[in-house]
Amino acid sequence: MRLRLLLILAAFILAACGQSEPAKGEAGPPGPAGPPGPAGPAGPPGASSGTNGPTINVIARACEQTACGASCAENEQILNAYALNPGGVISFIDQRNVTFRPKERPTVLVLACIGK
């Protein structure tokens, strides 16, 4: 029994021998940057634009009346409509036409149209 206890105790002592706590303290300054890696693969081609893609037509109309309107061409639809010197109501009549009732005058109604 004593021999067995002595062997178990020796095993625990030997098992604890190689283990030590890592040194604790402040980290040193970072080392120099390594060399740059190789270039990555080429990305996918972008979407076409210009003559192959849709064009945006911007229309600016002076508005000095109580209600003004603007329209896109027959082959276009409204992308956005806004007023310079804001304040008023923009109403979208359909995909091509808007009306604007400004709160203050004079102002400018801007209509952005995009081809269908």
Short mmCIF file of N, CA and C in Angstrom, two decimals:
data_model
loop_
_atom_site.label_atom_id
_atom_site.label_comp_id
_atom_site.label_asym_id
_atom_site.label_seq_id
_atom_site.Cartn_x
_atom_site.Cartn_y
_atom_site.Cartn_z
N MET A 1 0.83 -1.17 0.00
CA MET A 1 0.00 0.00 0.00
C MET A 1 0.88 1.25 0.00
N ARG A 2 1.96 1.23 0.82
CA ARG A 2 2.84 2.38 0.86
C ARG A 2 3.53 2.57 -0.49
N LEU A 3 3.90 1.49 -1.12
CA LEU A 3 4.56 1.58 -2.42
C LEU A 3 3.62 2.19 -3.46
N ARG A 4 2.40 1.79 -3.39
CA ARG A 4 1.40 2.32 -4.32
C ARG A 4 1.20 3.82 -4.10
N LEU A 5 1.08 4.25 -2.88
CA LEU A 5 0.92 5.65 -2.53
C LEU A 5 2.15 6.45 -2.95
N LEU A 6 3.34 5.88 -2.77
CA LEU A 6 4.58 6.53 -3.17
C LEU A 6 4.64 6.69 -4.69
N LEU A 7 4.21 5.69 -5.44
CA LEU A 7 4.20 5.77 -6.90
C LEU A 7 3.20 6.83 -7.41
N ILE A 8 2.05 6.92 -6.78
CA ILE A 8 1.05 7.93 -7.17
C ILE A 8 1.57 9.32 -6.88
N LEU A 9 2.20 9.50 -5.71
CA LEU A 9 2.76 10.79 -5.34
C LEU A 9 3.89 11.18 -6.29
N ALA A 10 4.74 10.23 -6.65
CA ALA A 10 5.83 10.50 -7.59
C ALA A 10 5.28 10.88 -8.97
N ALA A 11 4.20 10.23 -9.40
CA ALA A 11 3.59 10.55 -10.69
C ALA A 11 3.05 11.98 -10.70
N PHE A 12 2.43 12.40 -9.62
CA PHE A 12 1.91 13.77 -9.55
C PHE A 12 3.05 14.79 -9.56
N ILE A 13 4.11 14.50 -8.84
CA ILE A 13 5.25 15.42 -8.79
C ILE A 13 5.90 15.54 -10.15
N LEU A 14 6.11 14.42 -10.81
CA LEU A 14 6.73 14.44 -12.14
C LEU A 14 5.83 15.10 -13.18
N ALA A 15 4.55 14.92 -13.03
CA ALA A 15 3.60 15.52 -13.99
C ALA A 15 3.61 17.04 -13.89
N ALA A 16 3.85 17.57 -12.71
CA ALA A 16 3.85 19.01 -12.51
C ALA A 16 5.18 19.65 -12.88
N CYS A 17 6.21 18.87 -13.14
CA CYS A 17 7.53 19.41 -13.38
C CYS A 17 7.63 20.27 -14.64
N GLY A 18 7.20 19.87 -15.76
CA GLY A 18 7.42 20.60 -17.01
C GLY A 18 6.51 21.79 -17.20
N GLN A 19 5.52 21.98 -16.38
CA GLN A 19 4.54 23.05 -16.58
C GLN A 19 4.94 24.27 -15.77
N SER A 20 4.96 25.40 -16.46
CA SER A 20 5.23 26.65 -15.76
C SER A 20 4.27 27.71 -16.29
N GLU A 21 4.00 28.68 -15.51
CA GLU A 21 3.12 29.78 -15.90
C GLU A 21 3.83 30.65 -16.92
N PRO A 22 3.15 31.11 -17.95
CA PRO A 22 3.80 32.01 -18.89
C PRO A 22 4.15 33.33 -18.19
N ALA A 23 5.23 33.94 -18.64
CA ALA A 23 5.67 35.20 -18.03
C ALA A 23 4.62 36.26 -18.25
N LYS A 24 4.27 36.96 -17.19
CA LYS A 24 3.27 38.02 -17.29
C LYS A 24 3.98 39.35 -17.18
N GLY A 25 3.56 40.26 -17.99
CA GLY A 25 4.14 41.59 -18.00
C GLY A 25 3.59 42.33 -19.20
N GLU A 26 4.13 43.46 -19.46
CA GLU A 26 3.65 44.25 -20.58
C GLU A 26 4.20 43.70 -21.89
N ALA A 27 3.37 43.76 -22.92
CA ALA A 27 3.80 43.31 -24.24
C ALA A 27 4.76 44.35 -24.82
N GLY A 28 5.69 43.89 -25.58
CA GLY A 28 6.64 44.79 -26.21
C GLY A 28 6.04 45.44 -27.44
N PRO A 29 6.78 46.30 -28.10
CA PRO A 29 6.26 46.96 -29.30
C PRO A 29 6.09 45.95 -30.43
N PRO A 30 5.16 46.22 -31.35
CA PRO A 30 4.95 45.28 -32.45
C PRO A 30 6.16 45.25 -33.37
N GLY A 31 6.37 44.12 -33.98
CA GLY A 31 7.49 43.96 -34.90
C GLY A 31 7.21 44.64 -36.24
N PRO A 32 8.18 44.62 -37.11
CA PRO A 32 7.99 45.25 -38.43
C PRO A 32 6.98 44.45 -39.27
N ALA A 33 6.35 45.13 -40.22
CA ALA A 33 5.37 44.49 -41.09
C ALA A 33 6.08 43.50 -42.01
N GLY A 34 5.40 42.43 -42.32
CA GLY A 34 5.95 41.42 -43.21
C GLY A 34 5.84 41.86 -44.66
N PRO A 35 6.36 41.07 -45.56
CA PRO A 35 6.28 41.43 -46.98
C PRO A 35 4.84 41.32 -47.48
N PRO A 36 4.47 42.09 -48.52
CA PRO A 36 3.10 42.01 -49.04
C PRO A 36 2.85 40.65 -49.67
N GLY A 37 1.62 40.22 -49.58
CA GLY A 37 1.23 38.93 -50.15
C GLY A 37 1.01 39.03 -51.64
N PRO A 38 0.72 37.92 -52.27
CA PRO A 38 0.48 37.94 -53.73
C PRO A 38 -0.85 38.63 -54.05
N ALA A 39 -0.97 39.12 -55.27
CA ALA A 39 -2.20 39.80 -55.71
C ALA A 39 -3.33 38.78 -55.79
N GLY A 40 -4.52 39.22 -55.44
CA GLY A 40 -5.69 38.35 -55.49
C GLY A 40 -6.21 38.19 -56.91
N PRO A 41 -7.19 37.32 -57.10
CA PRO A 41 -7.75 37.12 -58.44
C PRO A 41 -8.56 38.35 -58.89
N ALA A 42 -8.69 38.50 -60.18
CA ALA A 42 -9.46 39.62 -60.74
C ALA A 42 -10.92 39.48 -60.38
N GLY A 43 -11.59 40.59 -60.14
CA GLY A 43 -13.00 40.58 -59.80
C GLY A 43 -13.88 40.38 -61.03
N PRO A 44 -15.18 40.21 -60.81
CA PRO A 44 -16.09 40.03 -61.95
C PRO A 44 -16.23 41.33 -62.72
N PRO A 45 -16.58 41.26 -63.99
CA PRO A 45 -16.75 42.49 -64.77
C PRO A 45 -17.92 43.31 -64.24
N GLY A 46 -17.80 44.62 -64.31
CA GLY A 46 -18.86 45.52 -63.84
C GLY A 46 -20.00 45.61 -64.83
N ALA A 47 -21.08 46.24 -64.38
CA ALA A 47 -22.24 46.43 -65.25
C ALA A 47 -21.90 47.45 -66.33
N SER A 48 -22.47 47.25 -67.48
CA SER A 48 -22.21 48.19 -68.57
C SER A 48 -22.99 49.48 -68.35
N SER A 49 -22.47 50.55 -68.87
CA SER A 49 -23.14 51.84 -68.75
C SER A 49 -22.93 52.62 -70.04
N GLY A 50 -23.42 53.84 -70.05
CA GLY A 50 -23.22 54.68 -71.24
C GLY A 50 -24.20 54.32 -72.33
N THR A 51 -23.70 54.06 -73.52
CA THR A 51 -24.59 53.81 -74.65
C THR A 51 -25.35 52.51 -74.50
N ASN A 52 -24.83 51.55 -73.74
CA ASN A 52 -25.51 50.27 -73.59
C ASN A 52 -26.52 50.28 -72.44
N GLY A 53 -26.34 51.17 -71.46
CA GLY A 53 -27.22 51.20 -70.30
C GLY A 53 -28.25 52.32 -70.41
N PRO A 54 -29.17 52.38 -69.45
CA PRO A 54 -30.17 53.44 -69.48
C PRO A 54 -29.54 54.80 -69.18
N THR A 55 -30.11 55.83 -69.75
CA THR A 55 -29.62 57.19 -69.50
C THR A 55 -30.60 57.91 -68.58
N ILE A 56 -30.08 58.87 -67.84
CA ILE A 56 -30.91 59.68 -66.95
C ILE A 56 -31.01 61.07 -67.53
N ASN A 57 -32.24 61.54 -67.69
CA ASN A 57 -32.52 62.87 -68.23
C ASN A 57 -33.04 63.74 -67.09
N VAL A 58 -32.38 64.87 -66.84
CA VAL A 58 -32.79 65.76 -65.74
C VAL A 58 -33.44 67.00 -66.34
N ILE A 59 -34.64 67.29 -65.86
CA ILE A 59 -35.41 68.44 -66.34
C ILE A 59 -35.60 69.40 -65.17
N ALA A 60 -35.24 70.66 -65.35
CA ALA A 60 -35.43 71.68 -64.31
C ALA A 60 -36.39 72.73 -64.85
N ARG A 61 -37.51 72.95 -64.17
CA ARG A 61 -38.52 73.93 -64.60
C ARG A 61 -38.69 75.01 -63.53
N ALA A 62 -38.60 76.26 -63.96
CA ALA A 62 -38.88 77.37 -63.05
C ALA A 62 -40.37 77.35 -62.74
N CYS A 63 -40.70 77.61 -61.49
CA CYS A 63 -42.09 77.60 -61.08
C CYS A 63 -42.39 78.90 -60.35
N GLU A 64 -43.21 79.75 -61.00
CA GLU A 64 -43.58 81.03 -60.41
C GLU A 64 -45.09 81.15 -60.26
N GLN A 65 -45.80 80.03 -60.42
CA GLN A 65 -47.26 80.02 -60.33
C GLN A 65 -47.68 79.22 -59.11
N THR A 66 -48.98 79.13 -58.89
CA THR A 66 -49.47 78.38 -57.73
C THR A 66 -49.36 76.87 -57.95
N ALA A 67 -49.30 76.42 -59.21
CA ALA A 67 -49.12 75.00 -59.52
C ALA A 67 -48.30 74.88 -60.80
N CYS A 68 -47.36 73.94 -60.82
CA CYS A 68 -46.50 73.73 -61.99
C CYS A 68 -46.46 72.23 -62.28
N GLY A 69 -46.07 71.90 -63.49
CA GLY A 69 -45.99 70.49 -63.86
C GLY A 69 -44.76 70.22 -64.69
N ALA A 70 -44.40 68.94 -64.75
CA ALA A 70 -43.29 68.50 -65.59
C ALA A 70 -43.57 67.06 -66.00
N SER A 71 -43.02 66.68 -67.18
CA SER A 71 -43.26 65.34 -67.70
C SER A 71 -41.98 64.75 -68.28
N CYS A 72 -41.87 63.43 -68.19
CA CYS A 72 -40.80 62.71 -68.85
C CYS A 72 -41.24 62.41 -70.28
N ALA A 73 -40.30 62.06 -71.14
CA ALA A 73 -40.62 61.68 -72.52
C ALA A 73 -41.41 60.37 -72.52
N GLU A 74 -41.99 60.03 -73.66
CA GLU A 74 -42.85 58.84 -73.75
C GLU A 74 -42.10 57.55 -73.42
N ASN A 75 -40.81 57.49 -73.76
CA ASN A 75 -40.03 56.27 -73.51
C ASN A 75 -39.27 56.32 -72.18
N GLU A 76 -39.68 57.21 -71.27
CA GLU A 76 -39.02 57.38 -69.98
C GLU A 76 -40.04 57.25 -68.85
N GLN A 77 -39.51 57.08 -67.63
CA GLN A 77 -40.36 57.10 -66.44
C GLN A 77 -39.64 57.90 -65.36
N ILE A 78 -40.38 58.33 -64.35
CA ILE A 78 -39.83 59.18 -63.29
C ILE A 78 -38.89 58.35 -62.42
N LEU A 79 -37.69 58.89 -62.21
CA LEU A 79 -36.74 58.31 -61.27
C LEU A 79 -36.85 59.04 -59.94
N ASN A 80 -36.95 60.39 -59.98
CA ASN A 80 -37.05 61.20 -58.77
C ASN A 80 -37.61 62.57 -59.14
N ALA A 81 -38.23 63.21 -58.19
CA ALA A 81 -38.72 64.58 -58.37
C ALA A 81 -38.50 65.32 -57.05
N TYR A 82 -37.98 66.55 -57.15
CA TYR A 82 -37.77 67.35 -55.95
C TYR A 82 -37.79 68.82 -56.34
N ALA A 83 -37.86 69.68 -55.33
CA ALA A 83 -37.93 71.11 -55.55
C ALA A 83 -36.74 71.79 -54.89
N LEU A 84 -36.18 72.77 -55.58
CA LEU A 84 -35.16 73.62 -55.00
C LEU A 84 -35.92 74.74 -54.29
N ASN A 85 -35.48 75.17 -53.13
CA ASN A 85 -36.23 76.05 -52.24
C ASN A 85 -37.47 75.28 -51.79
N PRO A 86 -37.23 74.18 -51.06
CA PRO A 86 -38.31 73.25 -50.75
C PRO A 86 -39.45 73.88 -49.97
N GLY A 87 -40.50 73.17 -49.98
CA GLY A 87 -41.70 73.58 -49.29
C GLY A 87 -42.83 73.57 -50.26
N GLY A 88 -43.68 72.60 -50.15
CA GLY A 88 -44.79 72.46 -51.06
C GLY A 88 -45.14 70.99 -51.22
N VAL A 89 -45.99 70.72 -52.19
CA VAL A 89 -46.47 69.36 -52.40
C VAL A 89 -46.17 68.93 -53.82
N ILE A 90 -45.48 67.78 -53.95
CA ILE A 90 -45.26 67.18 -55.27
C ILE A 90 -46.21 66.00 -55.37
N SER A 91 -46.99 65.98 -56.44
CA SER A 91 -47.94 64.88 -56.67
C SER A 91 -47.53 64.12 -57.92
N PHE A 92 -47.43 62.82 -57.81
CA PHE A 92 -47.11 61.97 -58.95
C PHE A 92 -48.42 61.56 -59.61
N ILE A 93 -48.64 62.04 -60.82
CA ILE A 93 -49.88 61.74 -61.54
C ILE A 93 -49.83 60.32 -62.08
N ASP A 94 -48.74 59.98 -62.75
CA ASP A 94 -48.50 58.63 -63.25
C ASP A 94 -46.99 58.43 -63.34
N GLN A 95 -46.53 57.45 -64.11
CA GLN A 95 -45.10 57.15 -64.18
C GLN A 95 -44.30 58.21 -64.92
N ARG A 96 -44.98 59.13 -65.62
CA ARG A 96 -44.28 60.14 -66.42
C ARG A 96 -44.53 61.57 -65.99
N ASN A 97 -45.57 61.85 -65.21
CA ASN A 97 -46.01 63.22 -64.94
C ASN A 97 -46.09 63.53 -63.45
N VAL A 98 -45.69 64.78 -63.12
CA VAL A 98 -45.83 65.27 -61.75
C VAL A 98 -46.41 66.68 -61.78
N THR A 99 -47.05 67.05 -60.68
CA THR A 99 -47.45 68.44 -60.46
C THR A 99 -46.83 68.88 -59.14
N PHE A 100 -46.63 70.20 -59.03
CA PHE A 100 -46.00 70.75 -57.83
C PHE A 100 -46.74 72.00 -57.43
N ARG A 101 -47.11 72.08 -56.15
CA ARG A 101 -47.73 73.28 -55.59
C ARG A 101 -46.76 73.84 -54.55
N PRO A 102 -46.00 74.88 -54.92
CA PRO A 102 -44.99 75.41 -54.00
C PRO A 102 -45.63 76.21 -52.87
N LYS A 103 -44.97 76.19 -51.75
CA LYS A 103 -45.39 77.00 -50.61
C LYS A 103 -44.91 78.44 -50.83
N GLU A 104 -43.70 78.57 -51.37
CA GLU A 104 -43.11 79.89 -51.66
C GLU A 104 -42.72 79.93 -53.13
N ARG A 105 -42.76 81.12 -53.70
CA ARG A 105 -42.35 81.30 -55.09
C ARG A 105 -41.35 82.44 -55.16
N PRO A 106 -40.47 82.46 -56.09
CA PRO A 106 -40.22 81.49 -57.17
C PRO A 106 -39.43 80.30 -56.64
N THR A 107 -39.54 79.19 -57.35
CA THR A 107 -38.82 77.98 -57.02
C THR A 107 -38.53 77.22 -58.31
N VAL A 108 -37.84 76.10 -58.19
CA VAL A 108 -37.52 75.28 -59.35
C VAL A 108 -37.93 73.85 -59.06
N LEU A 109 -38.66 73.24 -59.99
CA LEU A 109 -39.05 71.84 -59.92
C LEU A 109 -38.05 71.04 -60.74
N VAL A 110 -37.46 70.02 -60.14
CA VAL A 110 -36.48 69.18 -60.84
C VAL A 110 -37.06 67.79 -60.97
N LEU A 111 -37.02 67.26 -62.19
CA LEU A 111 -37.55 65.94 -62.49
C LEU A 111 -36.44 65.12 -63.13
N ALA A 112 -36.14 63.96 -62.57
CA ALA A 112 -35.14 63.05 -63.14
C ALA A 112 -35.89 61.89 -63.77
N CYS A 113 -35.62 61.65 -65.05
CA CYS A 113 -36.29 60.59 -65.80
C CYS A 113 -35.27 59.57 -66.27
N ILE A 114 -35.69 58.31 -66.33
CA ILE A 114 -34.82 57.24 -66.81
C ILE A 114 -35.55 56.46 -67.89
N GLY A 115 -34.79 56.03 -68.90
CA GLY A 115 -35.38 55.29 -70.01
C GLY A 115 -35.95 53.96 -69.55
N LYS A 116 -37.04 53.56 -70.19
CA LYS A 116 -37.69 52.27 -69.83
C LYS A 116 -36.93 51.11 -70.44
#
